[in-house]
XYZ file of C-alpha atoms in Angstrom:
676
model
C 0.000 0.000 0.000
C 2.386 2.700 -1.305
C 1.431 6.047 -2.794
C 3.247 8.451 -5.047
C 4.381 11.822 -3.752
C 2.695 15.056 -4.838
C 4.835 18.201 -5.030
C 4.854 19.755 -1.578
C 5.403 23.354 -0.444
C 7.945 21.967 2.040
C 10.365 20.622 -0.592
C 12.648 23.655 -0.385
C 12.858 23.686 3.426
C 14.835 21.590 5.888
C 12.662 22.314 8.909
C 9.042 23.089 9.650
C 9.942 26.356 11.347
C 11.868 27.598 8.279
C 8.741 27.108 6.177
C 6.651 28.996 8.740
C 9.140 31.895 8.805
C 9.006 32.059 4.999
C 5.186 32.169 4.991
C 5.165 34.811 7.735
C 7.580 37.082 5.868
C 5.658 36.623 2.602
C 2.309 37.655 4.086
C 2.989 39.381 7.431
C -0.333 41.252 7.693
C -2.646 38.276 7.229
C -4.502 37.253 10.399
C -3.484 33.715 11.244
C -5.186 33.093 14.620
C -8.350 34.414 16.266
C -9.212 33.439 19.837
C -12.804 33.306 21.100
C -14.238 33.297 24.612
C -17.031 31.125 25.997
C -19.646 33.318 24.283
C -17.934 33.224 20.904
C -16.615 36.785 21.157
C -13.135 37.651 19.917
C -10.649 38.139 22.761
C -7.482 38.146 20.688
C -6.067 37.887 17.191
C -2.610 37.851 15.703
C -1.078 38.233 12.239
C 1.666 36.112 10.701
C 4.178 38.920 11.199
C 3.227 39.618 14.802
C 3.246 35.894 15.566
C 6.767 35.498 14.211
C 8.005 38.554 16.126
C 6.615 37.234 19.408
C 7.951 33.730 18.780
C 11.479 35.094 18.173
C 11.274 37.154 21.399
C 10.320 33.986 23.301
C 13.136 32.016 21.649
C 15.656 34.575 22.883
C 14.169 34.510 26.390
C 14.422 30.730 26.414
C 18.095 30.753 25.490
C 18.790 33.274 28.245
C 17.745 30.632 30.766
C 18.534 27.310 29.110
C 20.257 25.823 26.057
C 19.336 24.090 22.824
C 18.096 20.498 23.286
C 17.067 21.155 26.901
C 13.353 20.696 27.585
C 10.819 23.427 28.276
C 7.455 22.468 29.769
C 4.609 24.501 28.232
C 1.830 24.903 30.802
C -0.557 27.210 28.966
C -4.246 26.713 28.072
C -5.430 26.712 24.475
C -4.845 30.111 22.919
C -2.393 32.548 21.373
C 0.142 32.364 24.214
C 0.437 28.601 23.827
C 1.162 28.909 20.102
C 3.784 31.623 20.639
C 5.524 29.555 23.325
C 5.528 26.453 21.152
C 6.931 28.263 18.103
C 9.505 30.001 20.303
C 10.790 26.595 21.344
C 10.963 25.407 17.726
C 12.896 28.503 16.654
C 15.414 28.289 19.524
C 15.991 24.534 19.349
C 14.799 24.095 22.929
C 12.604 20.974 23.017
C 8.961 21.851 23.720
C 6.985 19.637 26.105
C 3.279 20.577 25.819
C 1.205 19.422 28.758
C -1.995 20.026 30.667
C -2.160 22.503 33.508
C -2.032 20.936 36.972
C -5.239 21.128 38.992
C -5.412 22.684 42.426
C -5.670 20.272 45.352
C -5.240 17.288 43.072
C -2.596 14.587 42.846
C -1.883 15.437 39.164
C -0.091 12.156 38.521
C 0.117 12.624 34.755
C 1.548 16.129 35.098
C 4.280 14.971 37.467
C 5.058 11.833 35.487
C 5.749 14.024 32.424
C 8.021 16.306 34.473
C 9.884 13.378 35.999
C 10.339 11.757 32.593
C 11.260 14.786 30.462
C 13.191 16.622 33.219
C 12.632 20.133 31.869
C 15.101 22.868 32.773
C 12.357 25.501 32.683
C 8.618 26.023 32.519
C 6.792 28.611 30.469
C 3.257 29.695 31.391
C 1.050 32.810 31.558
C 0.699 35.264 34.439
C -2.714 33.928 35.480
C -1.212 30.518 36.206
C 2.220 31.475 37.522
C 1.275 31.141 41.215
C -0.388 27.760 40.601
C 2.711 26.350 38.884
C 5.054 27.851 41.484
C 3.122 26.392 44.427
C 2.869 22.991 42.773
C 6.637 22.871 42.223
C 7.407 23.977 45.768
C 5.127 21.343 47.271
C 6.196 18.429 45.090
C 9.054 15.983 45.346
C 10.404 15.827 41.807
C 13.732 14.576 40.565
C 14.734 17.355 38.163
C 16.236 20.825 38.164
C 13.902 23.552 36.900
C 15.876 26.766 36.607
C 13.002 29.172 36.137
C 9.339 29.712 35.408
C 8.826 32.233 32.621
C 5.610 33.942 31.564
C 4.436 35.101 28.148
C 3.072 38.569 27.464
C 2.098 39.162 23.835
C 3.864 42.125 22.257
C 2.212 44.294 19.611
C 5.422 44.731 17.641
C 5.874 43.433 14.104
C 9.542 44.349 14.016
C 11.478 41.131 13.537
C 14.506 40.721 15.735
C 17.315 38.621 14.299
C 16.870 34.891 13.940
C 20.355 33.420 13.828
C 19.514 30.007 15.248
C 20.823 26.959 13.380
C 18.288 24.196 12.829
C 18.397 20.747 11.254
C 15.620 18.498 10.020
C 16.439 15.762 12.533
C 16.411 18.164 15.506
C 13.786 17.191 18.074
C 11.008 19.782 17.828
C 8.942 18.590 20.781
C 8.024 15.629 22.965
C 4.479 14.389 22.303
C 3.416 12.402 25.340
C 1.103 9.518 24.627
C -2.522 10.086 25.492
C -2.300 8.202 28.748
C -3.956 4.838 28.130
C -0.993 3.330 29.943
C 0.063 4.212 33.477
C 3.303 6.013 32.605
C 3.015 8.000 29.359
C 5.884 7.775 26.881
C 7.402 10.918 25.417
C 7.581 10.604 21.628
C 10.456 12.477 19.968
C 8.962 14.437 17.053
C 11.527 16.005 14.707
C 11.297 19.092 12.522
C 11.321 16.809 9.467
C 8.492 14.720 10.936
C 6.369 17.871 11.186
C 7.111 18.830 7.584
C 6.263 15.409 6.186
C 3.092 14.938 8.192
C 1.825 18.432 7.493
C 2.086 17.538 3.818
C 0.059 14.343 4.356
C -2.700 16.449 5.915
C -2.510 18.999 3.087
C -2.793 16.382 0.362
C -5.674 14.424 1.867
C -7.630 17.506 2.959
C -6.791 19.419 -0.251
C -5.740 22.489 1.742
C -4.652 25.813 0.238
C -3.844 29.245 1.662
C -7.631 29.756 1.784
C -7.869 27.290 4.692
C -10.000 28.505 7.606
C -10.050 26.098 10.551
C -12.173 26.321 13.714
C -10.756 24.180 16.498
C -11.670 23.387 20.091
C -9.260 20.431 20.298
C -6.619 20.493 23.080
C -3.306 21.954 21.842
C -1.204 19.513 23.863
C -2.689 16.611 21.878
C -1.366 15.739 18.401
C -4.745 16.039 16.664
C -5.328 19.575 17.924
C -1.716 20.716 17.677
C -0.658 19.370 14.283
C -4.015 18.888 12.582
C -5.499 22.274 13.503
C -2.965 24.727 14.945
C 0.123 23.999 12.827
C -1.562 23.189 9.503
C -2.553 26.850 8.820
C 1.081 27.902 9.331
C 2.129 25.265 6.788
C -0.252 26.318 4.012
C -0.619 30.006 4.893
C -4.205 29.755 6.148
C -5.896 30.770 9.398
C -7.437 29.204 12.493
C -10.139 30.249 14.983
C -9.510 28.866 18.475
C -12.034 27.828 21.106
C -11.179 26.349 24.492
C -12.132 22.663 24.831
C -14.195 23.318 27.959
C -16.294 25.917 26.105
C -17.192 23.342 23.463
C -18.167 20.823 26.151
C -20.335 23.384 27.904
C -22.056 24.413 24.694
C -21.167 22.679 21.402
C -23.432 25.135 19.584
C -20.615 27.698 19.884
C -18.520 25.551 17.504
C -21.256 25.613 14.866
C -21.750 29.362 15.276
C -18.019 30.013 14.792
C -18.006 27.825 11.667
C -20.855 29.918 10.295
C -19.383 33.303 11.317
C -15.867 32.730 9.964
C -16.908 30.539 7.003
C -14.681 27.694 8.123
C -13.498 25.248 5.484
C -11.976 22.585 7.782
C -12.849 21.367 11.276
C -12.061 18.161 13.095
C -13.037 16.083 16.105
C -12.986 12.583 17.566
C -16.016 10.367 16.944
C -17.491 10.989 20.406
C -17.949 14.686 19.596
C -20.285 13.841 16.711
C -22.613 11.985 19.080
C -22.221 14.717 21.678
C -23.365 17.392 19.232
C -26.382 15.331 18.217
C -27.322 14.827 21.865
C -26.825 18.424 23.001
C -28.050 20.442 19.994
C -31.723 19.567 19.820
C -32.879 22.669 17.909
C -30.197 23.723 15.406
C -30.635 27.263 14.079
C -29.916 27.508 10.321
C -29.478 31.289 10.427
C -26.613 31.249 12.989
C -25.206 27.725 12.605
C -24.983 27.176 8.859
C -22.280 24.644 7.877
C -22.316 25.089 4.101
C -18.805 26.597 3.990
C -17.247 23.346 5.210
C -15.208 21.200 2.873
C -13.734 18.895 5.527
C -14.894 17.579 8.875
C -12.055 15.202 9.673
C -12.737 12.528 12.221
C -10.124 10.346 13.902
C -8.384 9.681 17.233
C -10.784 6.785 17.949
C -12.795 4.324 15.837
C -15.026 6.212 13.394
C -18.533 4.745 13.572
C -20.937 4.603 10.681
C -23.955 5.228 12.904
C -22.294 8.348 14.347
C -21.624 9.771 10.870
C -25.163 9.059 9.714
C -26.762 10.425 12.872
C -24.748 13.664 12.614
C -25.608 14.042 8.913
C -29.320 13.516 9.522
C -29.452 15.809 12.552
C -27.695 18.706 10.842
C -28.876 18.355 7.276
C -30.983 21.451 7.989
C -27.702 23.369 8.454
C -26.566 22.453 4.928
C -24.223 19.762 6.211
C -23.493 17.104 3.593
C -22.051 13.604 4.152
C -19.180 14.257 1.714
C -17.815 16.810 4.183
C -16.784 13.923 6.445
C -13.163 12.867 6.125
C -12.445 9.798 8.305
C -8.739 9.335 8.902
C -6.302 7.255 10.921
C -3.146 8.189 12.730
C -1.172 7.976 15.943
C 1.334 10.071 17.837
C 4.246 7.763 16.953
C 3.643 8.672 13.302
C 3.483 12.396 14.240
C -0.265 12.443 13.541
C -1.870 11.258 10.308
C -1.230 8.016 8.411
C -4.230 7.616 6.103
C -7.269 9.638 5.098
C -9.899 9.567 2.395
C -9.561 12.119 -0.434
C -11.336 15.363 0.382
C -14.028 15.104 -2.291
C -15.036 11.482 -1.581
C -17.989 10.306 0.484
C -17.162 8.081 3.468
C -17.520 4.414 2.660
C -18.039 1.378 4.835
C -17.305 -2.340 4.950
C -20.093 -4.495 6.362
C -18.103 -7.462 7.688
C -19.571 -10.890 8.297
C -19.296 -11.441 12.044
C -18.677 -15.188 11.875
C -15.792 -14.972 9.412
C -14.320 -12.099 11.411
C -14.275 -14.123 14.616
C -13.170 -17.488 13.287
C -10.875 -16.850 10.340
C -9.550 -13.344 11.006
C -10.613 -12.446 7.488
C -12.992 -9.595 6.733
C -15.699 -10.972 4.424
C -18.531 -8.761 3.266
C -21.770 -9.841 4.889
C -24.696 -10.976 2.848
C -28.279 -10.034 3.574
C -29.560 -11.298 6.959
C -26.059 -12.328 8.108
C -24.720 -11.067 11.432
C -22.359 -8.214 10.652
C -20.286 -5.302 11.937
C -19.775 -2.091 9.987
C -16.280 -0.610 9.662
C -15.550 2.862 8.297
C -12.774 3.350 5.763
C -9.932 5.474 7.111
C -8.777 6.147 3.578
C -5.601 5.667 1.595
C -1.958 6.601 2.095
C -0.308 9.858 1.035
C 3.159 11.337 0.509
C 5.139 8.112 0.025
C 3.649 6.275 2.973
C 3.808 2.477 3.120
C 1.188 0.626 5.194
C 1.194 -3.156 5.510
C -0.823 -5.635 7.549
C 1.295 -8.138 9.463
C 0.725 -11.105 11.732
C 2.215 -9.618 14.928
C 3.491 -12.995 16.165
C 5.051 -14.369 12.979
C 5.860 -11.038 11.223
C 4.390 -12.508 8.016
C 2.799 -10.044 5.579
C -0.939 -10.640 5.264
C -3.069 -10.362 2.155
C -6.005 -8.094 1.352
C -8.912 -8.453 3.795
C -6.806 -10.412 6.301
C -6.803 -8.847 9.759
C -3.521 -8.182 11.512
C -1.387 -5.459 13.043
C -0.946 -2.236 11.059
C 2.708 -1.400 10.317
C 3.721 1.974 8.853
C 6.829 3.341 7.126
C 7.386 6.953 6.010
C 9.233 10.146 6.978
C 6.578 11.002 9.560
C 7.623 8.094 11.772
C 9.150 9.685 14.851
C 12.654 9.191 16.200
C 11.499 7.049 19.100
C 10.559 7.292 22.772
C 12.373 9.647 25.109
C 14.964 7.725 27.159
C 13.319 4.357 26.452
C 15.649 2.461 24.130
C 14.078 -0.982 24.553
C 10.545 0.181 23.788
C 11.852 2.294 20.907
C 13.619 -0.656 19.320
C 10.553 -2.893 19.575
C 8.023 -0.314 18.354
C 9.956 1.673 15.740
C 12.289 -0.930 14.229
C 10.018 -3.802 13.201
C 11.163 -5.988 10.286
C 9.032 -8.369 8.240
C 9.932 -12.044 8.222
C 10.292 -12.041 4.444
C 13.526 -10.277 3.425
C 13.635 -8.332 6.714
C 11.897 -5.381 5.074
C 11.643 -2.230 7.160
C 12.067 -0.715 9.583
C 8.350 -0.279 10.210
C 6.428 1.244 13.086
C 4.316 -1.277 14.982
C 1.110 0.651 15.653
C -0.528 -1.785 18.054
C -3.722 -1.304 16.036
C -5.535 -4.064 14.186
C -7.059 -3.675 10.771
C -7.251 -4.821 7.165
C -6.829 -3.345 3.705
C -9.651 -3.563 1.173
C -9.204 -2.017 -2.286
C -6.327 0.164 -1.007
C -8.461 1.481 1.872
C -7.477 0.922 5.493
C -10.113 -0.267 7.959
C -9.449 -0.295 11.718
C -10.941 -3.143 13.737
C -9.463 -2.586 17.197
C -6.405 -2.559 19.394
C -4.025 -5.509 19.618
C -3.761 -5.298 23.413
C -7.491 -4.652 23.876
C -8.642 -7.646 21.847
C -11.301 -9.576 23.739
C -11.189 -13.348 23.284
C -14.200 -15.251 24.585
C -14.262 -18.999 24.153
C -11.915 -18.889 21.169
C -13.717 -16.081 19.312
C -12.353 -12.568 18.863
C -14.292 -9.433 19.736
C -13.300 -5.780 19.734
C -14.167 -3.696 22.805
C -15.310 -0.707 20.765
C -17.941 -2.880 19.027
C -19.392 -3.932 22.399
C -19.159 -0.392 23.785
C -20.896 1.038 20.715
C -23.883 -1.223 21.369
C -24.040 -0.628 25.123
C -23.841 3.150 25.374
C -26.619 3.670 22.820
C -29.046 1.018 24.014
C -30.832 3.052 26.710
C -31.513 6.804 27.106
C -30.156 6.812 30.679
C -26.668 5.832 29.501
C -23.967 8.389 28.665
C -22.637 8.198 25.113
C -18.979 7.286 24.606
C -18.665 6.420 28.299
C -18.444 2.646 28.293
C -15.480 0.330 28.882
C -15.567 -3.347 27.944
C -12.814 -5.731 29.014
C -12.275 -9.262 30.248
C -11.088 -10.629 33.556
C -10.159 -14.184 34.512
C -12.402 -15.536 37.254
C -11.923 -19.175 38.277
C -9.720 -19.660 35.181
C -12.541 -18.468 32.919
C -12.495 -15.243 30.912
C -15.438 -13.075 31.941
C -16.783 -10.103 30.003
C -17.091 -6.965 32.135
C -18.965 -3.838 31.052
C -18.598 -0.544 32.927
C -20.997 2.216 31.877
C -21.703 5.772 33.045
C -25.225 6.945 33.860
C -26.304 10.381 32.678
C -26.483 12.874 35.535
C -30.198 13.587 35.015
C -30.994 9.888 35.428
C -29.003 9.190 38.602
C -32.061 9.333 40.866
C -34.580 8.316 38.259
C -33.692 5.101 36.477
C -34.638 1.432 36.581
C -31.546 -0.716 37.142
C -33.142 -3.952 35.998
C -34.531 -2.355 32.861
C -31.082 -1.016 31.922
C -29.336 -4.305 32.718
C -31.835 -6.209 30.617
C -31.476 -3.838 27.665
C -27.667 -4.069 27.737
C -27.762 -7.848 28.010
C -30.354 -8.140 25.271
C -28.748 -5.827 22.721
C -25.229 -7.224 23.100
C -26.517 -10.773 22.913
C -28.653 -10.133 19.853
C -25.972 -8.214 17.938
C -22.842 -10.186 18.857
C -24.189 -13.449 20.318
C -22.077 -13.164 23.445
C -23.158 -12.872 27.044
C -22.023 -10.311 29.565
C -20.884 -11.558 32.963
C -20.759 -8.296 34.921
C -22.416 -4.906 34.358
C -21.450 -1.945 36.517
C -23.243 1.397 36.291
C -21.091 4.267 37.547
C -21.261 8.003 38.268
C -21.142 10.518 35.402
C -17.635 11.595 34.339
C -15.979 8.922 36.486
C -14.826 6.603 33.706
C -11.112 7.259 33.016
C -10.455 8.846 29.617
C -7.516 10.379 27.792
C -7.326 14.069 26.917
C -8.775 13.273 23.486
C -11.743 11.365 24.887
C -10.494 7.806 24.424
C -11.556 5.275 27.021
C -8.667 4.119 29.235
C -9.724 0.486 29.349
C -6.669 -0.721 31.270
C -7.179 1.902 33.956
C -10.914 1.155 34.102
C -10.101 -2.519 34.569
C -7.663 -1.728 37.365
C -10.286 0.405 39.110
C -12.666 -2.531 38.837
C -10.128 -4.976 40.280
C -9.328 -2.562 43.127
C -13.036 -1.936 43.854
C -12.460 1.774 43.228
C -15.153 2.437 40.646
C -17.838 4.937 41.685
C -20.595 2.345 41.517
C -24.263 3.242 41.364
C -25.475 -0.319 40.849
C -24.198 -3.583 39.441
C -25.327 -6.879 38.043
C -23.470 -10.213 38.121
C -24.441 -13.334 36.248
C -25.292 -16.219 38.535
C -22.900 -19.050 37.679
C -24.571 -21.712 39.816
C -26.639 -24.247 37.927
C -30.352 -24.067 38.298
C -31.830 -26.959 40.263
C -34.986 -27.916 38.480
C -38.100 -28.892 40.361
C -39.156 -32.035 38.537
C -41.166 -33.605 41.313
C -44.411 -32.457 39.762
C -45.662 -35.531 37.877
C -48.670 -33.810 36.335
C -48.766 -33.580 32.564
C -46.923 -30.310 31.712
C -48.749 -27.617 29.826
C -47.402 -24.969 27.499
C -47.897 -22.390 30.272
C -46.023 -24.553 32.771
C -43.023 -24.920 30.430
C -43.118 -21.184 29.782
C -43.008 -20.447 33.505
C -40.198 -22.965 33.953
C -38.038 -21.247 31.283
C -38.747 -17.839 32.840
C -37.782 -19.199 36.277
C -34.602 -20.747 34.828
C -33.567 -17.493 33.155
C -34.380 -15.519 36.293
C -32.135 -17.679 38.454
C -29.388 -18.105 35.928
C -28.796 -14.564 34.786
C -30.325 -13.289 37.334
C -33.355 -11.317 36.176
C -36.646 -10.238 37.667
C -39.225 -12.806 36.427
C -41.801 -10.037 35.982
C -39.527 -8.357 33.438
C -39.086 -11.427 31.261
C -41.437 -11.234 28.293
C -42.319 -14.726 26.977
C -42.628 -13.268 23.475
C -38.942 -12.311 23.456
C -36.161 -14.479 22.120
C -34.466 -16.645 24.742
C -31.049 -15.458 23.539
C -32.031 -11.809 23.949
C -31.751 -12.206 27.711
C -28.017 -12.619 27.559
C -27.433 -16.304 26.959
C -24.428 -17.348 24.948
C -23.936 -20.712 23.250
C -22.759 -22.293 26.512
C -25.844 -21.050 28.334
C -28.037 -22.377 25.532
C -26.488 -25.828 25.944
C -27.190 -25.748 29.697
C -30.791 -24.720 29.083
C -31.233 -27.464 26.478
C -29.943 -30.123 28.889
C -32.036 -29.050 31.863
C -35.326 -28.473 30.046
C -35.045 -31.816 28.228
C -34.250 -33.680 31.458
C -37.060 -31.963 33.349
C -39.825 -32.540 30.807
C -38.435 -35.569 28.946
C -38.466 -33.761 25.623
C -35.944 -33.236 22.815
C -35.478 -29.550 22.096
C -32.106 -28.822 20.467
C -29.637 -26.052 21.150
C -30.286 -24.676 17.668
C -33.896 -24.077 18.673
C -32.689 -21.553 21.235
C -29.929 -19.911 19.204
C -32.233 -19.216 16.263
C -33.937 -16.451 18.252
C -37.105 -18.367 18.944
C -39.279 -16.887 21.672
C -39.848 -18.471 25.074
C -43.506 -19.010 24.205
C -42.671 -20.693 20.896
C -40.179 -23.057 22.563
C -42.684 -23.904 25.285
C -45.326 -24.752 22.689
C -42.852 -26.918 20.738
C -41.878 -28.693 23.943
C -45.503 -29.235 24.901
C -46.224 -30.825 21.492
C -43.514 -33.383 22.202
C -45.005 -34.340 25.580
C -48.224 -35.333 23.791
C -46.520 -37.703 21.356
């Protein structure tokens, strides 16, 4: 899966920052960034020339307190000051370390783990947060030497001071810390050349020009917000309107209004934000929220779901949103940002995979009508001389089209490696295929397949759920659960397995919406989760835990931290509202009644069996529902077959249960046999 290169604006530059300086000097008066407050009002703007002047001032301040290749922690919220600080680092050669602000009276483990790992010599922040940073440093026990805390004040000058810094393409531009799905985040060394190459991938797929107008609420310390939204306008000579992430969460309508006001051409978000907008914007206003100017709504950072795309399109069709504005893409921090994306003018397309072939053969086969299936969204094709292959992660054998394996990537966007972690760097960044030792490739840890040159993501290698020899992907289970009942919070579900008595058990942890905390029916929710997962995937859940709103651990980009959620479960530290556990004891049947059984008696027996086995409230078991809809898997169906046949001396078969026959139908079939 190799693509040809298209002529790039970066061909004549060795570093990303040299290209930015060239663009700034060519068009110094053009506004490049506009910052909005929580009401959508402008609170700041800056031109290319003024941005460059301020960045050079910061670069000189940095070198007055530290030296090239030392680290500088950037503790600044989304906005103009963050961008100036980041570019100042890139100009000076001081390695930028973007991070979140520490919270008051909190442990801030991620913040301190980044400091302890990167060992910055200085911190740069803004005046409003200076005291917070200073107090945190004075009260903490950290193993590094921070020389100073510097603040940024934006200057109005456009007079360029001298830039005599020497820069090379392989200089480390910044450390991108992984999004935190593991306990100790790794710092990824992103070079100037990596930024150039990946910015060109984004430009080619999104078809960007100097007319680019982006509106972004994505966090600047995350690769999607930083490289995809903030740095891309500097690369092509466009502009960007900046919202704070918390303002979007409070009121996503502000995003739509900014798109309309500034006639945005490109915006982006993770999949969860699409669902969030649909949920929160119930009455879209076409006069203030029109989306017709958009050419690209790129969606990545987590699995892109067909139902999310369709729901967003249907909900906001009245705002002139069209499905061809969607641009699903795939990337990861170790590849700087973007690996694949669909061409800008194409509609999203999907692969409806046969569930059985997916589980048993690890081959994606298109499902036929009435076959159990899972829909996968294409994440597009490769750009700018990128090579993507699918490999068996154990044997390192290249796999063929439609075969599912680990995604390996090779191009000039692949980062240098992890900061001070040679062993992990060698394993992740220097993978070689078994045949001819081709490489080195980046092991992504993601699973997927290639179909007609398009990449489809199926899950994470480490998150793969294996139940009784069949493979399932957590995001498929989570996608069913969080949408099955109105009391459940979207994109707030974690599915994982845990070994109990040497058996792998499926655990589901799900947040309740705040408005439903005191007004929900536990049994109704449990039954709906059990039913929908069983009907769609034919697997049974062993444990369901409903938890407080906003208590499920997530990364800064909204990804579920499944490993951390599992550890909270094992440590009994989840904020539990209610829980349900499948009863593993076998039902003892009451067969002492020698009267001729009736259809009603068999029906009641099945209801009693299900109630004790699962457990469920007998009054909530509808005899007109399928037996399997109550959460039985194939093993449970075998147990039911054995016990009902022994109790009533009949010969129902396991297939009778699995074929979604209702309790009432099975009881009537059983009763017919007792009369023979």
